Amino acid sequence: MADWTNVPEAQALSTDASMTIVVNGTDIALCRDEDGIYYALSNRCPHRLGQIGDGGVENGRVICPLHGWDFDLRTGISPYNPSDRLQTFP
Ligand code: FES
């Protein structure tokens, strides 16, 4: 059975949006897609460490706010360059 962590801030997150949360000392980008499904990904972009939680969500991808790299919400993989990815969390 998974260890679940309650994230009260998640209720305030709109669809197609992201925010930064800290869970057990780990910086996480919490994202919500247009269907209201939540995703948790690492919060630092592999390009220049932009804070992913300050970006936006569009068409199932989260967009880094610094230079616009995008990452698939489900896999964390960049469609532009699959070797660039964010860690995903259950
Ligand atoms: S730091 Fe994320 S795209 Fe540059």
PDB file of C-alpha atoms and ligand atoms in Angstrom:
ATOM      1  CA  MET A   1       0.000   0.000   0.000  1.00  0.00           C
ATOM      2  CA  ALA A   2       1.331   3.426  -0.953  1.00  0.00           C
ATOM      3  CA  ASP A   3       2.251   5.985   1.664  1.00  0.00           C
ATOM      4  CA  TRP A   4      -0.027   8.906   0.841  1.00  0.00           C
ATOM      5  CA  THR A   5       0.751  12.490   1.792  1.00  0.00           C
ATOM      6  CA  ASN A   6      -2.098  14.922   2.236  1.00  0.00           C
ATOM      7  CA  VAL A   7      -1.465  18.177   0.328  1.00  0.00           C
ATOM      8  CA  PRO A   8      -4.117  20.688   1.402  1.00  0.00           C
ATOM      9  CA  GLU A   9      -2.830  23.333  -1.061  1.00  0.00           C
ATOM     10  CA  ALA A  10      -3.845  21.065  -3.943  1.00  0.00           C
ATOM     11  CA  GLN A  11      -7.511  21.958  -3.529  1.00  0.00           C
ATOM     12  CA  ALA A  12      -6.740  25.561  -4.517  1.00  0.00           C
ATOM     13  CA  LEU A  13      -4.934  24.549  -7.729  1.00  0.00           C
ATOM     14  CA  SER A  14      -6.915  25.399 -10.859  1.00  0.00           C
ATOM     15  CA  THR A  15      -6.974  23.170 -13.919  1.00  0.00           C
ATOM     16  CA  ASP A  16      -4.130  23.785 -16.382  1.00  0.00           C
ATOM     17  CA  ALA A  17      -1.970  25.198 -13.608  1.00  0.00           C
ATOM     18  CA  SER A  18       1.047  24.333 -11.485  1.00  0.00           C
ATOM     19  CA  MET A  19       2.411  25.252  -8.079  1.00  0.00           C
ATOM     20  CA  THR A  20       5.409  24.468  -5.899  1.00  0.00           C
ATOM     21  CA  ILE A  21       4.971  22.358  -2.791  1.00  0.00           C
ATOM     22  CA  VAL A  22       7.421  20.736  -0.393  1.00  0.00           C
ATOM     23  CA  VAL A  23       6.735  17.126   0.623  1.00  0.00           C
ATOM     24  CA  ASN A  24       9.027  15.461   3.153  1.00  0.00           C
ATOM     25  CA  GLY A  25      11.713  18.064   2.371  1.00  0.00           C
ATOM     26  CA  THR A  26      11.522  17.548  -1.407  1.00  0.00           C
ATOM     27  CA  ASP A  27      10.680  20.443  -3.739  1.00  0.00           C
ATOM     28  CA  ILE A  28       7.880  19.283  -6.062  1.00  0.00           C
ATOM     29  CA  ALA A  29       5.963  20.848  -8.953  1.00  0.00           C
ATOM     30  CA  LEU A  30       2.328  19.908  -8.448  1.00  0.00           C
ATOM     31  CA  CYS A  31       0.449  20.189 -11.750  1.00  0.00           C
ATOM     32  CA  ARG A  32      -3.171  19.772 -12.746  1.00  0.00           C
ATOM     33  CA  ASP A  33      -4.305  19.103 -16.290  1.00  0.00           C
ATOM     34  CA  GLU A  34      -7.473  20.226 -18.058  1.00  0.00           C
ATOM     35  CA  ASP A  35      -9.324  17.123 -16.820  1.00  0.00           C
ATOM     36  CA  GLY A  36      -8.457  17.930 -13.206  1.00  0.00           C
ATOM     37  CA  ILE A  37      -5.904  15.119 -12.821  1.00  0.00           C
ATOM     38  CA  TYR A  38      -2.931  15.899 -10.575  1.00  0.00           C
ATOM     39  CA  TYR A  39       0.723  15.148 -11.372  1.00  0.00           C
ATOM     40  CA  ALA A  40       3.825  15.535  -9.224  1.00  0.00           C
ATOM     41  CA  LEU A  41       7.181  16.160 -10.881  1.00  0.00           C
ATOM     42  CA  SER A  42      10.598  17.369  -9.798  1.00  0.00           C
ATOM     43  CA  ASN A  43      10.609  21.129  -9.500  1.00  0.00           C
ATOM     44  CA  ARG A  44      13.927  21.959 -11.182  1.00  0.00           C
ATOM     45  CA  CYS A  45      14.309  22.131 -14.946  1.00  0.00           C
ATOM     46  CA  PRO A  46      17.304  20.199 -16.331  1.00  0.00           C
ATOM     47  CA  HIS A  47      18.177  23.153 -18.590  1.00  0.00           C
ATOM     48  CA  ARG A  48      19.041  25.946 -16.140  1.00  0.00           C
ATOM     49  CA  LEU A  49      17.175  24.900 -12.998  1.00  0.00           C
ATOM     50  CA  GLY A  50      14.036  26.951 -13.633  1.00  0.00           C
ATOM     51  CA  GLN A  51      11.311  26.385 -11.057  1.00  0.00           C
ATOM     52  CA  ILE A  52       8.778  24.225 -12.889  1.00  0.00           C
ATOM     53  CA  GLY A  53       6.008  24.960 -10.372  1.00  0.00           C
ATOM     54  CA  ASP A  54       6.053  28.607 -11.520  1.00  0.00           C
ATOM     55  CA  GLY A  55       5.376  27.591 -15.107  1.00  0.00           C
ATOM     56  CA  GLY A  56       2.087  26.700 -16.718  1.00  0.00           C
ATOM     57  CA  VAL A  57       0.251  23.631 -17.956  1.00  0.00           C
ATOM     58  CA  GLU A  58      -0.873  23.283 -21.544  1.00  0.00           C
ATOM     59  CA  ASN A  59      -2.094  20.272 -23.556  1.00  0.00           C
ATOM     60  CA  GLY A  60      -0.832  17.715 -21.068  1.00  0.00           C
ATOM     61  CA  ARG A  61       2.579  19.338 -20.675  1.00  0.00           C
ATOM     62  CA  VAL A  62       4.152  21.557 -18.051  1.00  0.00           C
ATOM     63  CA  ILE A  63       6.122  24.523 -19.386  1.00  0.00           C
ATOM     64  CA  CYS A  64       9.275  25.831 -17.694  1.00  0.00           C
ATOM     65  CA  PRO A  65       8.837  29.560 -16.973  1.00  0.00           C
ATOM     66  CA  LEU A  66      12.430  30.500 -17.856  1.00  0.00           C
ATOM     67  CA  HIS A  67      12.964  29.391 -21.465  1.00  0.00           C
ATOM     68  CA  GLY A  68       9.830  27.440 -22.352  1.00  0.00           C
ATOM     69  CA  TRP A  69      11.042  23.850 -22.367  1.00  0.00           C
ATOM     70  CA  ASP A  70       8.070  21.536 -21.971  1.00  0.00           C
ATOM     71  CA  PHE A  71       7.668  18.156 -20.287  1.00  0.00           C
ATOM     72  CA  ASP A  72       4.943  15.536 -20.527  1.00  0.00           C
ATOM     73  CA  LEU A  73       2.923  15.460 -17.304  1.00  0.00           C
ATOM     74  CA  ARG A  74       2.672  11.660 -17.244  1.00  0.00           C
ATOM     75  CA  THR A  75       6.273  10.727 -18.059  1.00  0.00           C
ATOM     76  CA  GLY A  76       8.287  13.892 -17.314  1.00  0.00           C
ATOM     77  CA  ILE A  77       9.943  13.494 -20.732  1.00  0.00           C
ATOM     78  CA  SER A  78      10.532  16.487 -22.999  1.00  0.00           C
ATOM     79  CA  PRO A  79       8.913  15.929 -26.413  1.00  0.00           C
ATOM     80  CA  TYR A  80      11.628  18.115 -27.973  1.00  0.00           C
ATOM     81  CA  ASN A  81      14.520  16.064 -26.607  1.00  0.00           C
ATOM     82  CA  PRO A  82      13.594  12.797 -24.864  1.00  0.00           C
ATOM     83  CA  SER A  83      16.924  12.750 -23.015  1.00  0.00           C
ATOM     84  CA  ASP A  84      15.681  15.760 -21.019  1.00  0.00           C
ATOM     85  CA  ARG A  85      13.246  14.740 -18.342  1.00  0.00           C
ATOM     86  CA  LEU A  86      11.806  15.538 -14.962  1.00  0.00           C
ATOM     87  CA  GLN A  87      11.477  12.928 -12.257  1.00  0.00           C
ATOM     88  CA  THR A  88       7.858  11.920 -11.670  1.00  0.00           C
ATOM     89  CA  PHE A  89       6.282  10.962  -8.369  1.00  0.00           C
ATOM     90  CA  PRO A  90       3.230   8.787  -7.738  1.00  0.00           C
TER      91      PRO A  90
HETATM   92  S1  FES B   1      15.615  26.691 -17.248  1.00  0.00           S
HETATM   93 FE1  FES B   1      13.910  25.611 -17.967  1.00  0.00          FE
HETATM   94  S2  FES B   1      13.916  25.986 -20.081  1.00  0.00           S
HETATM   95 FE2  FES B   1      15.652  26.994 -19.362  1.00  0.00          FE
END
